[in-house]
PDB file of C-alpha atoms in Angstrom:
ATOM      1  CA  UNK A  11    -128.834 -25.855  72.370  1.00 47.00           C
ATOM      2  CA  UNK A  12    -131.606 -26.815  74.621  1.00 49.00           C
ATOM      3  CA  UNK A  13    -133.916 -30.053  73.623  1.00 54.00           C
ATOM      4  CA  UNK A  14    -136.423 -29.419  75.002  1.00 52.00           C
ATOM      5  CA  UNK A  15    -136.150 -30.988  78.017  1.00 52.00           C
ATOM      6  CA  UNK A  16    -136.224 -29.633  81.914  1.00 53.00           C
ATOM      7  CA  UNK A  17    -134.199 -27.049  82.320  1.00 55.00           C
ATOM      8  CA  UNK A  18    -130.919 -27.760  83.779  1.00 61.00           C
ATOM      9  CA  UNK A  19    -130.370 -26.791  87.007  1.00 63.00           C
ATOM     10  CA  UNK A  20    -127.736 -23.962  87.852  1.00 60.00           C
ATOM     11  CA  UNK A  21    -125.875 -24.512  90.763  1.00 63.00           C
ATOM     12  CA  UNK A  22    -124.340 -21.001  92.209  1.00 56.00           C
ATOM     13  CA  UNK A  23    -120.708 -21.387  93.666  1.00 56.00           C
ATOM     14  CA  UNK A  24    -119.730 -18.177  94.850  1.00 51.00           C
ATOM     15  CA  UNK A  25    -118.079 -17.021  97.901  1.00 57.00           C
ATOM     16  CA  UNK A  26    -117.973 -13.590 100.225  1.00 51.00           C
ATOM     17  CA  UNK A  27    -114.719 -12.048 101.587  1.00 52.00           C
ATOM     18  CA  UNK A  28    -114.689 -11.619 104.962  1.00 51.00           C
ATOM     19  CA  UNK A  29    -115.982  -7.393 105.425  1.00 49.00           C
ATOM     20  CA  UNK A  30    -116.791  -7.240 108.946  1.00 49.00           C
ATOM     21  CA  UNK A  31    -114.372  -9.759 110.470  1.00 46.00           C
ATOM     22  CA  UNK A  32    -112.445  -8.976 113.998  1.00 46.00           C
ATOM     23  CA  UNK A  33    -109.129  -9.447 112.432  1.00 59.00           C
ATOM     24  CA  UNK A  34    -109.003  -7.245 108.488  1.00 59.00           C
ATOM     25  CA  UNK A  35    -109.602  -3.986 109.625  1.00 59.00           C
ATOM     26  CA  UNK A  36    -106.708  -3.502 112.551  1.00 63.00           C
ATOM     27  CA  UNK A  37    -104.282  -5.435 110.663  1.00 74.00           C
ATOM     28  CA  UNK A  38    -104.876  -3.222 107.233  1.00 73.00           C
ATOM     29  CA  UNK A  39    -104.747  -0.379 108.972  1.00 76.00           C
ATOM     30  CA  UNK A  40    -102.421  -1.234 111.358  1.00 83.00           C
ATOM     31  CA  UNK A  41     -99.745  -2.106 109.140  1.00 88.00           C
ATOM     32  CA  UNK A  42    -100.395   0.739 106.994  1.00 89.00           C
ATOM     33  CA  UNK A  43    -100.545   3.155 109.847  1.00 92.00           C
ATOM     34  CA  UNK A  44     -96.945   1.149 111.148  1.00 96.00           C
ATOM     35  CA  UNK A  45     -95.163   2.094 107.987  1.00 95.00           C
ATOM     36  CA  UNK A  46     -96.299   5.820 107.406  1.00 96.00           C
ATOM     37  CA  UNK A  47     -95.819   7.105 110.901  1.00 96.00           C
ATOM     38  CA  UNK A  48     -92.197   5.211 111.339  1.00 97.00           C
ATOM     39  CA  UNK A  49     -91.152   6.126 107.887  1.00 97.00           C
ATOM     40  CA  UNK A  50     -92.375   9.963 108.913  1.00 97.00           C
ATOM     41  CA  UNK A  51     -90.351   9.362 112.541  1.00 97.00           C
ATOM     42  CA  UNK A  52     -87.415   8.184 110.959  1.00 97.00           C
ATOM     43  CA  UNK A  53     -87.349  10.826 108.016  1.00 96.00           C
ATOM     44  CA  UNK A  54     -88.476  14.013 110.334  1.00 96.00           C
ATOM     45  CA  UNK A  55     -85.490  13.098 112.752  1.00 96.00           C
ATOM     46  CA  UNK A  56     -82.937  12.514 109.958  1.00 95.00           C
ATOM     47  CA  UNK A  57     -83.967  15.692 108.527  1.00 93.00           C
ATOM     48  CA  UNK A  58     -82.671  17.492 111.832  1.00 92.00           C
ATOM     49  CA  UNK A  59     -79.715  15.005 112.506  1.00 92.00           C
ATOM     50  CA  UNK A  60     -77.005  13.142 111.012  1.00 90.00           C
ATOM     51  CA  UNK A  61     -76.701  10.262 113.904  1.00 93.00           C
ATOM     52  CA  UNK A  62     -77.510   7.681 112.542  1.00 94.00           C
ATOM     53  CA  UNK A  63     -77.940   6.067 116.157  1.00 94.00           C
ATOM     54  CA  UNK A  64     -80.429   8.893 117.453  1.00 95.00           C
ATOM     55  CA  UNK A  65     -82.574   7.944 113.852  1.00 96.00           C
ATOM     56  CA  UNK A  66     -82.321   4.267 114.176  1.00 96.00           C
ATOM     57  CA  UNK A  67     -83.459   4.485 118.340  1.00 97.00           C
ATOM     58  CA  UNK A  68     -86.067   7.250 117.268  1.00 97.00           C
ATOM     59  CA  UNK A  69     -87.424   4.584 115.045  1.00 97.00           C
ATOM     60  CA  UNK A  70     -87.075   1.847 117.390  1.00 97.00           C
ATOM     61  CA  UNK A  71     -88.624   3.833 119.960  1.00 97.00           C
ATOM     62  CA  UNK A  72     -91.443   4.384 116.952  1.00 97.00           C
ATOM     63  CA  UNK A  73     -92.100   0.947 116.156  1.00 97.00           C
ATOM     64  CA  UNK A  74     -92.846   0.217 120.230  1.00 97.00           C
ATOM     65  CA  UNK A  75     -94.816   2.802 121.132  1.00 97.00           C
ATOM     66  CA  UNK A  76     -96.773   2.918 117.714  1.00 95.00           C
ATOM     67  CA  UNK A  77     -97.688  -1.220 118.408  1.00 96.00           C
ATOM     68  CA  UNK A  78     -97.782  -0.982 121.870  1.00 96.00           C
ATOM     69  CA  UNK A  79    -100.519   2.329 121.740  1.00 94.00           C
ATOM     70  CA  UNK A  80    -102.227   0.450 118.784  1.00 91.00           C
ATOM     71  CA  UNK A  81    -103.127  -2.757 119.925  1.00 93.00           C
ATOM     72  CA  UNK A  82    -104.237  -1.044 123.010  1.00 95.00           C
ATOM     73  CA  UNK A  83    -106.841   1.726 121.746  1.00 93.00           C
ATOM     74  CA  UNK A  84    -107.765  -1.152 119.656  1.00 89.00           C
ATOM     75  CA  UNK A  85    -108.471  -3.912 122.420  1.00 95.00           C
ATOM     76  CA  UNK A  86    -110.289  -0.792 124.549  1.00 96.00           C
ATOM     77  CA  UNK A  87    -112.208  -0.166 121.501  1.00 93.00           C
ATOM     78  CA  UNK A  88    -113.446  -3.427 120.054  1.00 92.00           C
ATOM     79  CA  UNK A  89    -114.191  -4.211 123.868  1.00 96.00           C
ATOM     80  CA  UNK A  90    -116.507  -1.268 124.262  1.00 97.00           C
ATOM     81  CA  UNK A  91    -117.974  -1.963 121.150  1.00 94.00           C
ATOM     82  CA  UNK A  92    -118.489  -5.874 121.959  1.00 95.00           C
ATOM     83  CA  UNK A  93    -119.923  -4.911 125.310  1.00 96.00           C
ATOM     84  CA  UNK A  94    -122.127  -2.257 123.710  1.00 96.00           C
ATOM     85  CA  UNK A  95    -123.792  -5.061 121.542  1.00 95.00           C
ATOM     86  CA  UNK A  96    -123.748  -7.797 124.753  1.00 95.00           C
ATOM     87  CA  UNK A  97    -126.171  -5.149 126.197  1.00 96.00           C
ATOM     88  CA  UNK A  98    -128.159  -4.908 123.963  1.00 95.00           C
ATOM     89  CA  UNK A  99    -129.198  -8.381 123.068  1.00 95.00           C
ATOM     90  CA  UNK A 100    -129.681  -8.933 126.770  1.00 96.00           C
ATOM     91  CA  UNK A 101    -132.447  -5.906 125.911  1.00 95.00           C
ATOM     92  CA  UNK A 102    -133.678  -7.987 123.121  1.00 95.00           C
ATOM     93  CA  UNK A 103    -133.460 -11.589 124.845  1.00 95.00           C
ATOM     94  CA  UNK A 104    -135.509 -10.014 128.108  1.00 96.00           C
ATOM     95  CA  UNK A 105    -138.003  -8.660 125.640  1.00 94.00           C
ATOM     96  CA  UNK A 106    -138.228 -12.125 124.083  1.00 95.00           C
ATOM     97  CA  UNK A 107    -139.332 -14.121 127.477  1.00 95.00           C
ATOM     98  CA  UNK A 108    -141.365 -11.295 128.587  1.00 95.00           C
ATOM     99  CA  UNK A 109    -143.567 -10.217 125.161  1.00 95.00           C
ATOM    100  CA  UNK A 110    -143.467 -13.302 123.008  1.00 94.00           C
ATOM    101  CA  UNK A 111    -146.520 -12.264 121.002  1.00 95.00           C
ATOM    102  CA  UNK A 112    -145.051  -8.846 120.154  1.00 95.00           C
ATOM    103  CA  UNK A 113    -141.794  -9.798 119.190  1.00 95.00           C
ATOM    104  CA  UNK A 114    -143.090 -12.692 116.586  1.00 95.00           C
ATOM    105  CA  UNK A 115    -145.821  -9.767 115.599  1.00 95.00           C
ATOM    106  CA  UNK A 116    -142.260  -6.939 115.099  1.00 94.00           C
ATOM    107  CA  UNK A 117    -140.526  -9.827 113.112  1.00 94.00           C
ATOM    108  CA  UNK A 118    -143.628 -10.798 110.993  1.00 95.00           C
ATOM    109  CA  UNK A 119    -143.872  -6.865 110.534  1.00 95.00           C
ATOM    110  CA  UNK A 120    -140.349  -6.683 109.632  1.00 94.00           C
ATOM    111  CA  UNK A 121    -140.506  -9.553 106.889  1.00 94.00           C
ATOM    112  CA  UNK A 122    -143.651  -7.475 105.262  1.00 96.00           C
ATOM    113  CA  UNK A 123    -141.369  -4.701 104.624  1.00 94.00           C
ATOM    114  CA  UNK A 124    -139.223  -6.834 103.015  1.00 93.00           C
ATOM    115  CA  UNK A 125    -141.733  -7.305 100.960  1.00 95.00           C
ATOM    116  CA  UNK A 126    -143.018 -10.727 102.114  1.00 95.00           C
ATOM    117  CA  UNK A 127    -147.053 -11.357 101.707  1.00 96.00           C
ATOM    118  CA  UNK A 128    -148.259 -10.712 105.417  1.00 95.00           C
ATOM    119  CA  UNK A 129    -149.699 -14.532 105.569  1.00 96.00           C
ATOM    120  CA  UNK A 130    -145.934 -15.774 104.620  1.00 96.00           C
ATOM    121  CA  UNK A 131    -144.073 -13.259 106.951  1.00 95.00           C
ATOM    122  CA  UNK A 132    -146.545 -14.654 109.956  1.00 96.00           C
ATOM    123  CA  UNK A 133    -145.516 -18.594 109.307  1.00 96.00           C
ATOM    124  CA  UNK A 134    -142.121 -17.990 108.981  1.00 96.00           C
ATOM    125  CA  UNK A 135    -141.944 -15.436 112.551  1.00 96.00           C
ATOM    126  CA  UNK A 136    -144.118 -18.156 114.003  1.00 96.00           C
ATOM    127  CA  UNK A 137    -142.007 -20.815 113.118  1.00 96.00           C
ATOM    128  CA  UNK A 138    -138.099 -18.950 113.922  1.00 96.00           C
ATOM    129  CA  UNK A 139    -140.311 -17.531 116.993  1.00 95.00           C
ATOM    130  CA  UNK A 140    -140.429 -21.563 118.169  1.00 94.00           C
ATOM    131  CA  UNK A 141    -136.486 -21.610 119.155  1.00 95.00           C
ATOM    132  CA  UNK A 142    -135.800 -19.179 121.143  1.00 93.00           C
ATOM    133  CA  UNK A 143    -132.348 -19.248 120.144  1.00 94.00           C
ATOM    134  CA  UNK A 144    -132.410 -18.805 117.086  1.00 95.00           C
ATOM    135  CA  UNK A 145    -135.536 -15.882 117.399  1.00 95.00           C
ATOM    136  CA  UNK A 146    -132.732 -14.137 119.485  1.00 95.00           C
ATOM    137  CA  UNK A 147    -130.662 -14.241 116.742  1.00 95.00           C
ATOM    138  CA  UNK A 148    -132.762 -13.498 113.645  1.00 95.00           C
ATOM    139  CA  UNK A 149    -134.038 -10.441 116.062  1.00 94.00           C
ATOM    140  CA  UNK A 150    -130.404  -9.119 117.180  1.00 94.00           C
ATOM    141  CA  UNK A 151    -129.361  -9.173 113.571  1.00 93.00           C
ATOM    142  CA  UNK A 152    -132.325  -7.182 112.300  1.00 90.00           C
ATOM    143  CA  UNK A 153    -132.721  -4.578 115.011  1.00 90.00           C
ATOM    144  CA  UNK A 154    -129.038  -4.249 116.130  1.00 91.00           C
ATOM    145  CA  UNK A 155    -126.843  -5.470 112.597  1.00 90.00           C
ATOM    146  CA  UNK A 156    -125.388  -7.895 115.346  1.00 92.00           C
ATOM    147  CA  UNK A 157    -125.037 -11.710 115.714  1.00 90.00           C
ATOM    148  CA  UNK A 158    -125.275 -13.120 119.223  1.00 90.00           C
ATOM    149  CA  UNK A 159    -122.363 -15.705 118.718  1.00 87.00           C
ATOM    150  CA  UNK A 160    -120.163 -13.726 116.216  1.00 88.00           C
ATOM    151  CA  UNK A 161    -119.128 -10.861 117.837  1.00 91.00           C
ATOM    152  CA  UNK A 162    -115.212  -9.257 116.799  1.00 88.00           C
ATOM    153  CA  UNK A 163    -112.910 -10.025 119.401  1.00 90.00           C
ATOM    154  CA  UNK A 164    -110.501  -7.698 121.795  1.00 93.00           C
ATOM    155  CA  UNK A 165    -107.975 -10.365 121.749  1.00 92.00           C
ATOM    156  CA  UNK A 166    -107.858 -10.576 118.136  1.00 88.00           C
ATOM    157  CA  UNK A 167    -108.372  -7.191 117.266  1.00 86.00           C
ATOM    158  CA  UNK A 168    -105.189  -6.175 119.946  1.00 90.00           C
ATOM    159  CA  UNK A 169    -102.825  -8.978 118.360  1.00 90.00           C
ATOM    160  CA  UNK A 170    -103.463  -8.322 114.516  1.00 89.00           C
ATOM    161  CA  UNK A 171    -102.967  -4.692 115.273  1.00 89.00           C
ATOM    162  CA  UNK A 172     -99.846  -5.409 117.440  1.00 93.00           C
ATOM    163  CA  UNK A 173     -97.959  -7.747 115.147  1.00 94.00           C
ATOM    164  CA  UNK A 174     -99.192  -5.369 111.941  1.00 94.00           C
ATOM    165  CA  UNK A 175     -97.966  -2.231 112.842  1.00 95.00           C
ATOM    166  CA  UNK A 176     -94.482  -3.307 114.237  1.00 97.00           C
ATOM    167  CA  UNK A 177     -94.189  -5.319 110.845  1.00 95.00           C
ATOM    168  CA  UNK A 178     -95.159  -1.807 108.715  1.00 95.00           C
ATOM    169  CA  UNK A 179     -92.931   0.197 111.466  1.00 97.00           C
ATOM    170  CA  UNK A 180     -90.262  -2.450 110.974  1.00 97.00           C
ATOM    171  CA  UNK A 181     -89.481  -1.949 107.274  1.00 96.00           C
ATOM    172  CA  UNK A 182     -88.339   2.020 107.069  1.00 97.00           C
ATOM    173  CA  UNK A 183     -85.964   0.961 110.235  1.00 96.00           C
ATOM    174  CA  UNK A 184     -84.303  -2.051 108.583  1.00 96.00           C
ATOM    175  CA  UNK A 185     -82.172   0.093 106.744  1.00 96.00           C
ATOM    176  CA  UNK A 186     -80.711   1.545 109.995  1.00 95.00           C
ATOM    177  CA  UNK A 187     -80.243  -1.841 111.612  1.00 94.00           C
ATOM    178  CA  UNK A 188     -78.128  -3.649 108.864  1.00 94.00           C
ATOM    179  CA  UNK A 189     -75.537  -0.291 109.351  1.00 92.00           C
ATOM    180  CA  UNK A 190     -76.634   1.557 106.100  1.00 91.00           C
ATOM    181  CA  UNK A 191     -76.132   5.827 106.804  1.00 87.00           C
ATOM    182  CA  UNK A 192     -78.211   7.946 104.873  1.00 88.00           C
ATOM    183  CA  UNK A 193     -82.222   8.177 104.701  1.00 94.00           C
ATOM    184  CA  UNK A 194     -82.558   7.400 100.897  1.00 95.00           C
ATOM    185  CA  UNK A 195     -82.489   3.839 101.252  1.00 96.00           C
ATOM    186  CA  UNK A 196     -84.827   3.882 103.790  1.00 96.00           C
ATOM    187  CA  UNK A 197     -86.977   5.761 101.603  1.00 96.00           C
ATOM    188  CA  UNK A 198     -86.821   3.608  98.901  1.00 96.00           C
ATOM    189  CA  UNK A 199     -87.498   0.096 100.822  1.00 96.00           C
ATOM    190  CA  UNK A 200     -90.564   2.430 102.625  1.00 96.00           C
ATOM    191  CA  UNK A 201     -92.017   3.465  98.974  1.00 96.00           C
ATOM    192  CA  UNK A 202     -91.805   0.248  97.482  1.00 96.00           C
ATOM    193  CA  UNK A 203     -93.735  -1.410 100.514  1.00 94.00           C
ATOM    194  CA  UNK A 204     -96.008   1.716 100.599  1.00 94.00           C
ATOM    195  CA  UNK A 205     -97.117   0.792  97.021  1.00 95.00           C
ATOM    196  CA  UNK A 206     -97.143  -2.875  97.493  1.00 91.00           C
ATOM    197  CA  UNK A 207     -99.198  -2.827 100.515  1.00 87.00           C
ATOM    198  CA  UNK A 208    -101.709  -0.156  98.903  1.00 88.00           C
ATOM    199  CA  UNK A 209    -101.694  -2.847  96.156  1.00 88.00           C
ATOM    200  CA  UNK A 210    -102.345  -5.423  97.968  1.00 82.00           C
ATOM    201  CA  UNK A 211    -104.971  -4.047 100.076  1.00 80.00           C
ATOM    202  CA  UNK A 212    -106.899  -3.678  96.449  1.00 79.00           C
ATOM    203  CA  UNK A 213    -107.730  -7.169  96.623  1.00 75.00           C
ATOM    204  CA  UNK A 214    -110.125  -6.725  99.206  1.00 69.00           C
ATOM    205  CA  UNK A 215    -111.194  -4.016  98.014  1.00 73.00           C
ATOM    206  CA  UNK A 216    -113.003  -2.934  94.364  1.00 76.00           C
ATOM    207  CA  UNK A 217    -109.736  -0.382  93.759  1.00 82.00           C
ATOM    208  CA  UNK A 218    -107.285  -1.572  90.830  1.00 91.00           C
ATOM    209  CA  UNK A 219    -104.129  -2.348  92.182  1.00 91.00           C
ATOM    210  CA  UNK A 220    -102.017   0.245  90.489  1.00 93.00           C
ATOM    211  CA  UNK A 221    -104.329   3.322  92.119  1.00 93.00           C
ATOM    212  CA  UNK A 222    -104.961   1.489  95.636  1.00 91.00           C
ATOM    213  CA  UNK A 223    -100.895   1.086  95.549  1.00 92.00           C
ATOM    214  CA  UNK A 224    -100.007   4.636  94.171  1.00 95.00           C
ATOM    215  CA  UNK A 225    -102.750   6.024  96.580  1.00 94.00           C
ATOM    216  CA  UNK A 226    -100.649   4.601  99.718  1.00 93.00           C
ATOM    217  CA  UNK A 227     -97.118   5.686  98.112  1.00 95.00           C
ATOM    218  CA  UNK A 228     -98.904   9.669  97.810  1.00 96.00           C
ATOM    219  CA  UNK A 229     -99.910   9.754 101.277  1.00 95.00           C
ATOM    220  CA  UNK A 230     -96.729   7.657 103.065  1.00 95.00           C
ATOM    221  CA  UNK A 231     -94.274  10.178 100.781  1.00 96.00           C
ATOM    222  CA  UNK A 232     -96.239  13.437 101.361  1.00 97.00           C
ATOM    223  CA  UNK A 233     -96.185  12.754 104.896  1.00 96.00           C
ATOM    224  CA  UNK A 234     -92.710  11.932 105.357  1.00 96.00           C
ATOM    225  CA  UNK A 235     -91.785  14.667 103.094  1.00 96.00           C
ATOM    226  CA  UNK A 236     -93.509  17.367 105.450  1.00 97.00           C
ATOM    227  CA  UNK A 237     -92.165  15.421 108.342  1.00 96.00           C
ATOM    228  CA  UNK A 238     -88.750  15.767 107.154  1.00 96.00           C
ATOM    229  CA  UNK A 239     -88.683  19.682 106.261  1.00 95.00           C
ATOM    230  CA  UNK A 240     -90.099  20.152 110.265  1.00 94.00           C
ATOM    231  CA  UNK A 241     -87.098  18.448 110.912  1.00 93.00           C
ATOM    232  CA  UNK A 242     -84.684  20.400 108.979  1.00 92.00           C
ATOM    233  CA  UNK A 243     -85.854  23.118 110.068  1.00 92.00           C
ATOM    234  CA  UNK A 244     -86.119  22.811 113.853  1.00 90.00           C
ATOM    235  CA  UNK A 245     -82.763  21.051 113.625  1.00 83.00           C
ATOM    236  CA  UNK A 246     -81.440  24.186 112.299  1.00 64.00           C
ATOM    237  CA  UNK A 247     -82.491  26.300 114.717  1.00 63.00           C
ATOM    238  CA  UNK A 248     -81.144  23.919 117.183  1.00 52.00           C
ATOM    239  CA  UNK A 249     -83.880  22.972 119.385  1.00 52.00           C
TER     240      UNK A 249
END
């Protein structure tokens, strides 16, 4: 119980994940996208054929074009995107040096609608208005969502995607490569990681594990399974 005395301060230790970082999204989705399409290869050409050397190079094949293609439309795409917002703060710095006044008046403006008292939301643009580094900063983040000096990178993007989806596209092929004939124990080993990687994306995200992990296991099997039957059947017809 209180005595009466000042309150006690409350110190806040909390911490953020990481939601717009250069390296979560292409490795989630790259190792995700590694293990459904390779576990669809690999089951679509073992439902037309019973070699197991044609399934195990279709899935090799799989696993280096799927990284390869990946960590390319990935480094092309991050890139654009990086160069898009480069652009733009030069915009934003060349407004800067050549309207001073209006930019600190737009930031002060800004601050208002924020609900800061105009007199407040004046000081405080004059003040961040004083470095110009830091006014480029506070204005690329409010105008574009963007700051100068934390941009995602190509490099990174390209790797984590690379190394992800030949570690998802890796898994449904093991099988082949230790000699085992047959596509259910492929199947199995690409379930279980289908459901352990939906479960373990859940902890970045606000899904419970169990529907995050059954979520992935719905979409890998239902793929695989349609993949499969297009296989049977144009392997029957000998095409």
């Amino acid at each position: 119980m209180s005595d009466g005395g000042p309150e006690e301060r409350v110190e806040i230790h909390h911490q953020h994940r990481d939601v717009n970082g250069g390296w979560l999204r292409p490795s989630v989705f790259g190792a995700m996208d590694g293990l459904v399409s390779n576990f669809a290869l690999i089951a679509g050409v073992a439902g037309g054929s019973d070699d197991t050397g044609v399934i195990a190079l279709a899935g090799v094949a799989g696993l280096a074009a799927g990284a390869f293609s990946m960590a390319g439309g990935e480094y092309v795409s991050v890139a654009s995107q990086r160069e898009l917002a480069l652009a733009e703060i030069d915009v934003e710095r060349s407004e800067l040096q050549r309207h001073p006044e209006a930019e600190q008046e737009e930031l002060a403006r800004m601050y208002v609608e924020q609900g800061v008292e105009p007199a407040l939301a004046a000081e405080v643009a004059r003040q961040i208005s004083r470095n110009p580094r830091k006014a480029l900063e506070v204005h690329s983040r409010a105008e574009l969502g963007v700051t100068p000096g934390d941009l995602p990178s190509p490099r990174t993007a390209a790797v984590s995607s690379f190394l992800s989806f030949a570690a998802g596209a890796f898994l449904p092929l093991l099988p082949y490569l230790l000699g085992v004939t047959g596509l259910v124990t492929s199947a199995v080993v690409s379930c279980l990681a289908l459901f352990g990687a939906g479960a373990l994306v859940s902890r970045v995200t606000a899904r419970s594990w169990w529907y995050s992990g059954l979520r992935q296991l719905v979409v890998g099997a239902v793929a695989a399974a349609l993949t499969f039957a297009l296989g049977n059947l144009l392997g029957g017809t000998a095409l």
